[in-house]
Short mmCIF file of C-alpha atoms in Angstrom, two decimals:
data_model
loop_
_atom_site.label_atom_id
_atom_site.label_comp_id
_atom_site.label_asym_id
_atom_site.label_seq_id
_atom_site.Cartn_x
_atom_site.Cartn_y
_atom_site.Cartn_z
CA MET A 27 -64.29 125.16 108.17
CA LYS A 28 -62.21 123.38 106.54
CA ILE A 29 -61.80 122.98 102.88
CA ALA A 30 -61.66 118.05 103.03
CA LYS A 31 -65.34 118.99 104.47
CA ILE A 32 -66.24 120.98 101.37
CA CYS A 33 -68.84 118.73 99.01
CA CYS A 34 -69.38 119.19 95.56
CA SER A 35 -71.86 121.38 95.37
CA SER A 36 -70.46 124.10 97.34
CA LEU A 37 -68.82 124.74 95.21
CA ALA A 38 -71.77 127.36 93.40
CA ILE A 39 -71.04 129.18 96.72
CA GLY A 40 -68.76 131.85 96.58
CA GLY A 41 -67.34 133.12 93.01
CA LEU A 42 -66.29 135.86 91.57
CA LEU A 43 -67.03 138.07 87.73
CA LEU A 44 -64.68 136.18 86.52
CA ALA A 45 -67.58 133.22 85.34
CA ALA A 46 -70.16 134.60 83.60
CA ALA A 47 -73.66 133.93 84.98
CA VAL A 48 -76.20 133.91 82.28
CA SER A 49 -79.94 132.44 83.04
CA LEU A 50 -79.64 128.42 81.79
CA ALA A 51 -82.61 127.96 79.78
CA ALA A 52 -84.91 125.29 80.82
CA ASP A 53 -84.82 123.29 78.59
CA LEU A 54 -80.94 122.22 78.48
CA ARG A 55 -80.60 118.53 78.59
CA GLY A 56 -78.64 115.76 78.51
CA GLN A 57 -77.41 111.73 78.08
CA ILE A 58 -75.49 109.72 80.60
CA SER A 59 -72.97 107.74 78.06
CA GLU A 60 -70.22 106.44 80.42
CA VAL A 61 -70.67 105.75 84.62
CA LYS A 62 -67.97 105.22 87.24
CA GLY A 63 -69.72 104.38 91.27
CA PRO A 64 -71.61 107.80 91.92
CA TYR A 65 -70.27 109.64 89.07
CA PHE A 66 -71.09 109.92 85.52
CA LYS A 67 -70.38 111.87 82.48
CA ILE A 68 -73.23 113.54 79.92
CA THR A 69 -72.84 114.14 76.38
CA THR A 70 -74.86 117.05 75.77
CA THR A 71 -74.63 119.30 72.34
CA ASP A 72 -74.97 123.29 74.24
CA ALA A 73 -72.39 123.30 77.57
CA THR A 74 -73.70 127.33 77.93
CA GLY A 75 -74.00 128.60 80.80
CA LEU A 76 -73.49 125.12 83.44
CA LYS A 77 -70.46 125.22 85.85
CA VAL A 78 -69.53 123.56 88.68
CA GLY A 79 -72.28 123.78 90.99
CA SER A 80 -74.69 123.99 89.19
CA LYS A 81 -77.57 121.07 89.61
CA GLY A 82 -80.48 118.50 87.57
CA VAL A 83 -82.03 115.88 87.06
CA VAL A 84 -81.64 112.40 85.80
CA GLU A 85 -84.71 110.72 84.04
CA ALA A 86 -84.56 108.12 85.58
CA THR A 87 -87.27 104.40 85.56
CA VAL A 88 -87.58 103.28 88.70
CA ASP A 89 -90.39 99.65 88.84
CA GLY A 90 -91.48 100.42 85.82
CA GLN A 91 -92.26 104.79 86.89
CA THR A 92 -90.39 107.95 85.53
CA LYS A 93 -88.57 109.48 88.65
CA GLU A 94 -85.94 111.97 88.49
CA VAL A 95 -83.97 112.33 90.77
CA PRO A 96 -81.71 115.09 91.64
CA PHE A 97 -77.40 115.88 90.57
CA VAL A 98 -74.68 119.16 90.78
CA VAL A 99 -72.21 118.98 88.35
CA THR A 100 -68.66 117.94 88.90
CA VAL A 101 -66.60 118.97 86.20
CA VAL A 102 -67.65 121.11 82.90
CA ALA A 103 -65.67 120.58 80.13
CA ASP A 104 -65.41 120.93 75.91
CA GLY A 105 -68.19 118.59 74.86
CA TYR A 106 -69.64 117.26 78.36
CA VAL A 107 -69.94 117.48 81.90
CA VAL A 108 -69.79 114.80 84.63
CA GLY A 109 -72.24 115.07 87.67
CA GLN A 110 -72.53 113.79 90.53
CA SER A 111 -75.58 111.48 92.25
CA GLN A 112 -75.72 110.12 96.55
CA ASP A 113 -79.40 109.12 95.70
CA HIS A 114 -78.95 108.00 92.75
CA ALA A 115 -77.02 104.50 90.46
CA ALA A 116 -77.01 106.33 87.43
CA ALA A 117 -76.85 103.86 83.72
CA VAL A 118 -76.31 104.76 80.76
CA GLY A 119 -78.59 105.52 77.99
CA GLU A 120 -80.85 107.52 80.53
CA ALA A 121 -81.53 111.83 79.97
CA VAL A 122 -80.63 113.70 81.82
CA ARG A 123 -81.94 117.76 82.54
CA PHE A 124 -80.09 120.93 83.42
CA LEU A 125 -82.16 122.77 86.17
CA PRO A 126 -82.08 126.84 85.68
CA GLU A 127 -80.07 128.79 87.72
CA PRO A 128 -80.65 131.68 89.72
CA VAL A 129 -79.13 135.26 88.98
CA ASP A 130 -78.08 136.09 92.07
CA PHE A 131 -78.48 140.45 90.32
CA ASP A 132 -76.60 141.27 94.31
CA ARG A 133 -73.78 140.52 93.13
CA LEU A 134 -73.71 143.85 90.22
CA LEU A 135 -75.28 146.87 93.42
CA ASP A 136 -73.00 149.75 92.68
CA GLU A 137 -72.61 148.62 88.30
CA ILE A 138 -72.85 149.41 85.68
CA ILE A 139 -75.03 147.27 83.77
CA ASP A 140 -76.53 147.68 80.40
CA VAL A 141 -80.28 146.59 79.66
CA GLN A 142 -82.44 145.46 76.64
CA LEU A 143 -86.27 145.60 78.00
CA THR A 144 -89.09 144.13 76.82
CA THR A 145 -90.39 146.89 75.02
CA GLY A 146 -87.72 147.15 72.35
CA ARG A 147 -86.03 149.79 74.06
CA GLN A 148 -82.04 149.76 75.38
CA MET A 149 -81.35 151.10 78.05
CA ASP A 150 -76.93 151.05 78.69
CA GLY A 151 -74.73 152.60 81.18
CA ILE A 152 -77.49 152.59 83.80
CA THR A 153 -75.27 152.37 88.05
CA LEU A 154 -77.35 149.11 89.17
CA LYS A 155 -78.01 150.72 93.06
CA GLU A 156 -80.52 147.79 95.13
CA VAL A 157 -82.94 145.28 93.85
CA ALA A 158 -86.47 145.32 95.40
CA LYS A 159 -86.73 141.25 96.23
CA ASP A 160 -90.74 139.58 97.35
CA ASN A 161 -91.31 138.18 100.90
CA GLN A 162 -89.23 134.60 99.13
CA GLY A 163 -86.66 136.68 98.61
CA ASN A 164 -87.33 136.36 94.57
CA PRO A 165 -86.07 139.97 92.73
CA VAL A 166 -89.27 141.22 91.60
CA ALA A 167 -88.37 145.31 89.68
CA LEU A 168 -84.33 146.31 89.82
CA VAL A 169 -83.26 150.18 90.74
CA ALA A 170 -80.91 151.88 88.62
CA GLN A 171 -79.22 155.56 88.19
CA VAL A 172 -79.93 156.60 84.63
CA SER A 173 -75.96 157.87 83.64
CA GLY A 174 -75.60 161.36 83.32
CA THR A 175 -78.59 162.79 84.78
CA GLY A 176 -79.04 162.17 88.66
CA LEU A 177 -82.49 160.12 88.74
CA THR A 178 -83.25 157.38 89.06
CA THR A 179 -85.55 154.65 87.35
CA ARG A 180 -87.36 151.38 88.73
CA LEU A 181 -87.60 148.16 86.61
CA SER A 182 -90.06 145.44 86.74
CA MET A 183 -88.52 142.28 85.94
CA SER A 184 -91.12 141.52 83.67
CA THR A 185 -89.98 145.19 81.61
CA ILE A 186 -86.72 142.74 81.21
CA ASP A 187 -85.73 140.94 78.29
CA SER A 188 -81.78 141.22 79.06
CA ILE A 189 -78.92 142.25 81.42
CA THR A 190 -75.54 142.97 79.85
CA TYR A 191 -71.95 142.93 82.50
CA LEU A 192 -68.80 144.27 81.03
CA GLY A 193 -69.28 143.99 76.96
CA ARG A 194 -70.88 139.87 78.16
CA PRO A 195 -74.35 138.77 78.98
CA TYR A 196 -75.54 138.01 82.62
CA TYR A 197 -79.29 137.74 82.36
CA LYS A 198 -81.87 136.62 79.87
CA ALA A 199 -85.74 136.68 80.23
CA THR A 200 -87.11 132.76 79.60
CA ASN A 201 -90.29 134.61 78.98
CA SER A 202 -90.79 138.23 77.59
CA ASN A 203 -93.15 137.85 75.94
CA SER A 204 -95.67 136.47 77.83
CA GLU A 205 -98.77 139.21 78.59
CA ASP A 206 -98.24 140.29 82.24
CA SER A 207 -94.70 141.05 80.19
CA LYS A 208 -95.61 145.24 80.18
CA PRO A 209 -94.26 148.22 81.77
CA GLU A 210 -95.31 149.11 86.24
CA ASP A 211 -93.01 151.81 86.50
CA ASN A 212 -92.21 154.66 84.87
CA ASP A 213 -88.08 154.45 83.40
CA SER A 214 -86.50 157.33 84.29
CA GLY A 215 -87.85 160.19 86.59
CA ASP A 216 -86.29 161.61 90.16
CA ALA A 217 -86.83 158.61 92.29
CA GLY A 218 -89.20 160.22 94.85
CA GLU A 219 -91.82 159.82 92.08
CA ALA A 220 -91.23 157.49 89.72
CA MET A 221 -91.05 155.03 92.72
CA SER A 222 -93.97 154.91 95.42
CA ALA A 223 -94.01 152.21 97.26
CA ASP A 224 -93.86 152.46 101.17
CA ASN A 225 -91.06 151.79 102.65
CA ASP A 226 -90.14 154.46 99.11
CA ARG A 227 -89.89 157.50 101.30
CA SER A 228 -88.79 157.73 105.14
CA THR A 229 -90.31 160.62 107.30
CA GLY A 230 -86.91 161.37 109.14
CA SER A 231 -87.88 163.93 111.82
CA SER A 232 -90.93 165.44 112.43
CA SER A 233 -90.40 168.85 112.13
CA GLY A 234 -87.80 167.99 108.75
CA PRO A 235 -89.96 168.09 104.53
CA PRO A 236 -89.61 163.10 103.99
CA ARG A 237 -86.71 162.27 101.68
CA THR A 238 -87.22 161.54 98.58
CA ARG A 239 -86.29 158.17 97.53
CA LYS A 240 -83.06 159.68 95.75
CA GLN A 241 -81.36 160.97 98.96
CA ILE A 242 -82.75 157.62 101.12
CA LEU A 243 -80.50 155.87 97.92
CA GLU A 244 -77.32 158.49 97.86
CA GLU A 245 -76.71 158.19 101.54
CA ARG A 246 -77.22 154.66 101.89
CA ALA A 247 -74.81 154.62 99.74
CA ALA A 248 -72.27 157.26 101.07
CA LYS A 249 -72.60 155.12 104.47
CA LYS A 250 -72.31 152.08 102.15
CA ALA A 251 -69.04 153.72 100.42
CA GLU A 252 -67.32 154.40 104.40
CA GLU A 253 -67.53 151.56 105.71
CA LEU A 254 -66.26 149.51 103.05
CA ALA A 255 -63.55 152.34 103.03
CA ALA A 256 -62.54 151.12 106.47
CA LYS A 257 -62.79 147.76 105.66
CA ASN A 258 -59.72 147.96 103.38
CA LYS A 259 -58.35 150.87 104.71
CA GLU A 260 -57.52 148.13 108.68
CA LYS A 261 -57.23 145.26 105.86
CA MET A 262 -54.49 147.40 104.03
CA GLU A 263 -52.53 147.87 107.30
CA LYS A 264 -52.39 144.36 108.51
CA TRP A 265 -51.32 143.37 104.68
CA LEU A 266 -48.44 146.43 105.16
CA ALA A 267 -47.02 144.73 108.11
CA LEU A 268 -46.99 141.33 106.82
CA ALA A 269 -45.26 142.06 104.12
CA GLU A 270 -42.70 144.22 106.94
CA ARG A 271 -41.30 141.52 108.59
CA ASN A 272 -41.11 139.50 105.42
CA ARG A 273 -39.22 142.23 103.93
CA VAL A 274 -41.30 142.61 100.62
CA ARG A 275 -41.86 145.90 99.32
CA PRO A 276 -44.83 147.22 97.86
CA TRP A 277 -45.89 149.06 94.57
CA PRO A 278 -45.35 152.64 95.33
CA GLU A 279 -48.51 154.11 93.65
CA PHE A 280 -47.44 156.73 90.44
CA THR A 281 -48.73 159.61 89.47
CA LYS A 282 -49.97 160.67 86.62
CA GLU A 283 -46.36 161.88 85.60
CA GLU A 284 -44.34 159.14 86.11
CA CYS A 285 -47.29 157.13 84.11
CA GLU A 286 -46.70 159.43 80.65
CA ALA A 287 -43.23 159.19 81.04
CA THR A 288 -43.35 155.87 81.27
CA THR A 289 -46.04 155.27 78.74
CA LYS A 290 -44.07 157.84 76.38
CA LYS A 291 -41.37 156.13 76.25
CA GLU A 292 -42.53 152.68 75.29
CA LYS A 293 -43.52 154.42 71.78
CA GLU A 294 -40.29 155.74 71.73
CA ILE A 295 -38.26 152.13 71.87
CA ALA A 296 -41.40 150.77 69.56
CA GLU A 297 -40.46 153.69 67.01
CA GLU A 298 -36.96 152.99 66.54
CA LEU A 299 -37.60 149.11 66.90
CA LYS A 300 -40.48 150.29 63.07
CA ALA A 301 -36.68 150.27 61.32
CA GLU A 302 -36.15 146.83 61.43
CA VAL A 303 -40.19 144.86 61.67
CA PRO A 304 -41.13 146.29 58.80
CA ASN A 305 -45.11 147.70 58.83
CA LEU A 306 -45.09 148.20 62.89
CA ALA A 307 -48.33 149.73 64.22
CA LEU A 308 -49.49 151.02 66.92
CA TYR A 309 -53.50 149.77 68.30
CA GLU A 310 -54.13 151.56 71.56
CA THR A 311 -56.36 151.79 74.24
CA LYS A 312 -57.60 152.36 77.50
CA TYR A 313 -54.53 150.16 79.30
CA PHE A 314 -52.61 148.63 76.88
CA LEU A 315 -49.73 149.87 74.15
CA VAL A 316 -49.74 147.54 70.77
CA PHE A 317 -48.17 147.34 68.88
CA SER A 318 -48.56 144.45 65.60
CA ASN A 319 -47.48 144.57 62.29
CA ALA A 320 -49.87 141.74 61.87
CA ASN A 321 -53.28 142.25 60.49
CA PRO A 322 -55.01 145.08 61.18
CA PRO A 323 -58.73 143.68 61.63
CA ASP A 324 -57.63 141.43 63.62
CA ILE A 325 -55.48 143.03 66.34
CA ALA A 326 -57.99 145.67 66.40
CA SER A 327 -60.27 142.73 67.40
CA VAL A 328 -57.97 140.95 69.00
CA ALA A 329 -56.51 144.45 71.88
CA THR A 330 -60.24 144.09 73.13
CA HIS A 331 -59.62 141.38 74.49
CA LEU A 332 -56.55 142.69 76.98
CA ASP A 333 -59.27 145.42 78.36
CA THR A 334 -61.49 143.61 79.08
CA MET A 335 -59.69 141.30 80.59
CA HIS A 336 -57.64 143.58 83.27
CA LEU A 337 -60.58 145.25 84.74
CA LEU A 338 -62.52 141.86 85.12
CA VAL A 339 -59.03 141.15 87.11
CA SER A 340 -58.89 144.95 88.69
CA LYS A 341 -62.19 143.87 90.37
CA MET A 342 -61.52 140.14 91.36
CA TYR A 343 -58.83 142.05 93.69
CA GLN A 344 -61.49 144.87 93.89
CA VAL A 345 -58.03 147.46 92.91
CA ASP A 346 -57.89 150.29 90.92
CA PRO A 347 -58.00 149.94 87.46
CA ASP A 348 -56.85 152.59 86.92
CA LYS A 349 -53.58 152.95 89.29
CA VAL A 350 -51.86 149.06 88.07
CA TYR A 351 -49.27 149.45 85.56
CA LYS A 352 -46.88 152.48 86.18
CA GLY A 353 -48.69 153.99 82.84
CA LYS A 354 -49.75 151.52 79.82
CA LEU A 355 -48.69 148.17 79.08
CA PRO A 356 -46.55 147.60 75.25
CA VAL A 357 -47.74 143.79 73.91
CA TYR A 358 -46.18 143.61 70.66
CA ILE A 359 -48.01 140.96 68.30
CA PHE A 360 -45.55 140.24 65.04
CA ALA A 361 -47.17 138.57 61.91
CA ASN A 362 -44.76 135.47 62.33
CA GLN A 363 -42.85 133.77 63.91
CA GLN A 364 -39.88 134.57 62.78
CA GLN A 365 -40.23 138.12 63.91
CA PHE A 366 -40.47 137.17 66.93
CA VAL A 367 -37.63 135.45 67.62
CA TYR A 368 -35.99 137.52 66.58
CA TYR A 369 -36.75 140.48 68.65
CA GLU A 370 -36.99 138.00 71.81
CA GLN A 371 -33.18 137.54 71.10
CA LYS A 372 -32.46 141.07 70.72
CA TYR A 373 -34.18 143.56 72.24
CA MET A 374 -34.56 140.66 75.21
CA ASP A 375 -32.08 138.68 75.38
CA ASN A 376 -33.84 135.61 74.81
CA ASN A 377 -32.84 132.56 73.18
CA ASP A 378 -35.33 129.97 74.19
CA THR A 379 -37.89 130.25 71.75
CA GLU A 380 -38.99 126.55 71.07
CA GLY A 381 -42.02 126.30 70.72
CA VAL A 382 -42.84 129.24 72.83
CA ALA A 383 -45.98 130.63 71.07
CA GLY A 384 -45.28 133.60 73.85
CA LEU A 385 -44.30 135.51 77.02
CA CYS A 386 -43.58 138.09 79.67
CA HIS A 387 -41.24 139.89 80.80
CA SER A 388 -40.61 141.28 83.94
CA MET A 389 -37.94 143.53 84.48
CA GLY A 390 -38.89 145.75 88.26
CA ASP A 391 -40.83 147.75 87.60
CA ARG A 392 -42.35 147.72 83.58
CA SER A 393 -43.59 144.43 82.04
CA VAL A 394 -43.42 144.08 78.08
CA VAL A 395 -45.66 141.15 76.72
CA THR A 396 -44.57 139.52 73.25
CA THR A 397 -45.92 137.17 70.99
CA TYR A 398 -46.96 135.86 67.22
CA ILE A 399 -49.85 134.93 65.02
CA THR A 400 -51.02 131.51 64.73
CA THR A 401 -52.81 129.51 62.54
CA ASN A 402 -56.03 129.03 65.28
CA PRO A 403 -57.25 132.07 66.22
CA ASN A 404 -59.43 131.07 69.68
CA ASN A 405 -55.77 130.08 70.30
CA PHE A 406 -53.94 133.48 69.78
CA ALA A 407 -56.32 135.67 72.26
CA HIS A 408 -55.24 132.82 74.45
CA THR A 409 -52.20 132.94 74.38
CA LEU A 410 -51.95 136.85 74.16
CA VAL A 411 -54.36 137.06 77.66
CA HIS A 412 -52.59 134.37 79.77
CA GLU A 413 -49.64 135.34 79.58
CA SER A 414 -51.31 139.17 79.62
CA SER A 415 -52.02 138.01 83.26
CA HIS A 416 -48.69 137.79 84.54
CA ALA A 417 -48.45 141.12 84.23
CA GLU A 418 -51.59 141.06 86.43
CA THR A 419 -49.97 138.99 89.50
CA ARG A 420 -46.86 140.63 88.43
CA PHE A 421 -48.40 144.18 89.70
CA TYR A 422 -50.42 142.81 92.40
CA ARG A 423 -49.57 145.01 95.41
CA SER A 424 -45.61 143.95 95.39
CA GLY A 425 -43.67 142.86 92.71
CA ALA A 426 -42.91 139.13 95.95
CA ASN A 427 -44.01 136.11 93.38
CA VAL A 428 -46.59 132.94 93.35
CA PRO A 429 -45.70 130.10 92.38
CA ARG A 430 -45.14 129.13 88.61
CA TRP A 431 -48.13 126.24 89.16
CA PHE A 432 -49.80 128.95 91.10
CA ASN A 433 -48.79 131.89 88.60
CA GLU A 434 -50.50 129.30 85.45
CA GLY A 435 -52.73 127.64 86.87
CA LEU A 436 -53.98 131.52 87.77
CA ALA A 437 -52.82 133.50 84.21
CA ASP A 438 -55.11 130.14 82.30
CA TYR A 439 -57.97 130.38 84.43
CA VAL A 440 -58.19 134.26 83.15
CA SER A 441 -58.14 133.48 79.51
CA LEU A 442 -60.43 130.75 80.01
CA GLN A 443 -63.34 133.16 81.42
CA ILE A 444 -61.99 135.10 77.83
CA VAL A 445 -61.71 132.58 75.34
CA PRO A 446 -63.43 130.37 77.36
CA GLN A 447 -63.90 128.69 72.81
CA ALA A 448 -60.01 128.88 73.03
CA SER A 449 -59.33 124.15 72.49
CA ALA A 450 -55.65 124.98 73.52
CA THR A 451 -57.11 125.43 77.33
CA ASN A 452 -59.86 123.28 77.57
CA SER A 453 -57.27 120.24 75.48
CA ARG A 454 -54.56 120.67 78.93
CA ARG A 455 -57.48 120.73 80.96
CA LYS A 456 -58.73 116.73 80.04
CA GLU A 457 -55.30 116.00 79.24
CA GLY A 458 -54.07 116.75 82.94
CA ILE A 459 -57.88 114.78 84.26
CA GLN A 460 -56.08 111.83 82.32
CA VAL A 461 -53.28 112.03 84.29
CA LEU A 462 -54.79 112.41 87.42
CA GLN A 463 -57.23 109.68 87.32
CA GLN A 464 -54.34 107.25 86.26
CA THR A 465 -52.12 108.58 88.91
CA GLY A 466 -54.26 109.07 92.38
CA THR A 467 -51.53 111.58 92.68
CA LEU A 468 -50.31 115.97 92.17
CA GLY A 469 -47.26 114.58 91.99
CA GLY A 470 -46.19 116.90 94.55
CA LEU A 471 -47.12 119.86 92.03
CA MET A 472 -47.81 122.16 95.41
CA ARG A 473 -44.53 122.89 95.68
CA LYS A 474 -42.59 122.05 92.94
CA SER A 475 -40.44 125.13 91.32
CA ASP A 476 -41.10 124.40 87.34
CA ILE A 477 -44.40 122.46 85.87
CA ARG A 478 -45.35 120.33 83.22
CA ARG A 479 -48.23 120.86 79.69
CA ASP A 480 -50.29 118.43 81.27
CA GLU A 481 -50.49 120.63 85.31
CA TYR A 482 -50.99 123.67 83.16
CA GLY A 483 -54.79 121.79 82.69
CA VAL A 484 -54.94 120.57 85.90
CA SER A 485 -53.13 124.03 87.46
CA SER A 486 -55.93 126.11 86.06
CA LEU A 487 -58.70 123.59 87.62
CA ILE A 488 -57.54 123.98 91.16
CA ILE A 489 -57.29 127.75 90.63
CA GLU A 490 -60.72 127.33 90.17
CA PHE A 491 -62.25 124.87 92.51
CA LEU A 492 -60.29 127.43 95.36
CA VAL A 493 -62.15 130.76 93.65
CA ARG A 494 -65.71 128.91 93.36
CA THR A 495 -65.61 127.85 96.89
CA ASP A 496 -64.24 131.34 98.08
CA GLY A 497 -64.05 133.79 96.26
CA GLU A 498 -62.86 136.19 99.01
CA LYS A 499 -60.61 133.41 100.41
CA PHE A 500 -59.01 133.29 97.44
CA VAL A 501 -57.31 136.91 97.32
CA GLU A 502 -56.05 136.29 100.84
CA LEU A 503 -55.14 133.55 100.04
CA MET A 504 -52.74 136.59 97.07
CA ASP A 505 -52.43 138.72 99.88
CA LEU A 506 -50.38 136.54 101.06
CA MET A 507 -48.41 134.99 99.25
CA LYS A 508 -47.96 138.87 97.61
CA ALA A 509 -46.92 139.81 101.42
CA GLY A 510 -43.60 136.86 101.55
CA MET A 511 -45.94 134.16 102.65
CA GLY A 512 -45.78 130.35 100.81
CA PHE A 513 -48.09 129.03 99.30
CA GLU A 514 -47.90 126.08 102.17
CA GLU A 515 -48.75 128.62 105.25
CA ALA A 516 -51.10 130.51 103.77
CA ILE A 517 -53.43 128.03 102.41
CA VAL A 518 -53.64 127.03 106.07
CA GLN A 519 -54.34 131.18 106.85
CA SER A 520 -56.96 131.89 103.85
CA TYR A 521 -58.45 128.27 103.85
CA GLY A 522 -57.59 127.12 107.02
CA ALA A 523 -56.69 123.54 105.01
CA SER A 524 -53.58 122.18 104.34
CA SER A 525 -51.99 120.75 100.90
CA THR A 526 -52.99 117.21 101.10
CA GLU A 527 -56.80 118.73 102.10
CA LEU A 528 -56.89 120.62 99.98
CA ALA A 529 -55.90 118.02 97.00
CA ALA A 530 -58.45 115.76 98.65
CA ALA A 531 -60.45 118.16 98.16
CA PHE A 532 -60.17 119.86 95.07
CA GLY A 533 -60.23 115.18 93.34
CA GLN A 534 -63.57 114.89 95.23
CA SER A 535 -64.81 117.61 93.33
CA ILE A 536 -63.15 116.28 89.54
CA GLY A 537 -65.04 112.34 90.40
CA ILE A 538 -61.08 111.54 91.77
CA PRO A 539 -61.86 110.82 95.78
CA GLN A 540 -59.51 110.55 97.76
CA LEU A 541 -56.56 112.21 95.64
CA SER A 542 -53.17 112.39 96.92
CA PRO A 543 -50.49 115.92 97.19
#
């Protein structure tokens, strides 16, 4: 299917775990403050949980009667959203109500989650194995494996108050205090005894004993893993063949010894720097070596963003997070701009730091991230994650480069998932949309070797559009470019559309029809 034929509402399809899936409260409301054709600006004090593709209704008065007219969200910005309705000529002042978002629990299968029960009990680190549904496809219970026991538990949805995934809220019950919120199943125990649904057991062969629920789930998981491994093997063989034709060398699988030696070397390099930068301390995470002389509590707090970002991107590309970097990635956070400039000039031979808040340097199989503390903590955290995510792109599949606009847009998009409150990212998006509204064109963005400030925001919006349209095709697009294919050819092969069709579909999604590339 061509991108050009995708309507705005289709953006609700797909997506990756990079977008939080918190259920939307039923009483989230707003008011129309501006109208332009079928599009209208909605002012709301709380856009929590809203995303492109979210749905709502306009509370319109037609012939003296109140009527609810459906619409779909096409843009989510700071303090307002843009809606589109094909069935109603919206008017300034009309009230709107956003509809609750269905939560996709299937995306959490085989993932580790934390569950808060309505009884107050906390169940951390359990692995979701099955989503039991009724005849209409609505979830009625979650089947999960209890950490460290090998046992499974069946949790009725009426007993679940909230679910957290990767440290972020994923689901919140809206009726957790209702009278029917009472446990209907045991919280733990052997699956063959804790669950008694009619289809929980299989008799197997006539001569063998019946299988327990645990055995059935284990067999199902093994079959799923086998099918996935075969699919991934075939996919990798095709990618390797393409990379070889384009003379692109894949990253080797770094050995444990190589990684340990590289990590040790990075620590030794930092020790040499300590003589010139007082109070330089190490904050070591699972995947990063953060060196800083700034306020320790501040650094310890933001350092956790890096591991979260790495896990999210690794999940996005379905790669082992332990096999991406050659050792732990070094990140230098200086207390002030002067120290940052000094390091860049002496250790990176870089004299072009004017107006720069952070950088990611890549030299062969080594990358180094540098930045400094700024007055706005959220914007500083954004810069840190943005620059560090460049290393994620660098070490995915191969060292082949992706277009500059794509690289920067992806970094801003990833950063926005970790630090959504950063004003810098949202400001760039607003500025970019304003320019597009005035010009009606991307100005050759997808063919440029460099980009302007306002094009950062546009680039991140295009990345978001591609991800939400089809997450699997986005990974395919990335794979093709990392195998040495140009963007124009890669977008056609992955999404089945040209850059011209992409521009038109993207423009429609943000309320700028007939946007040219």
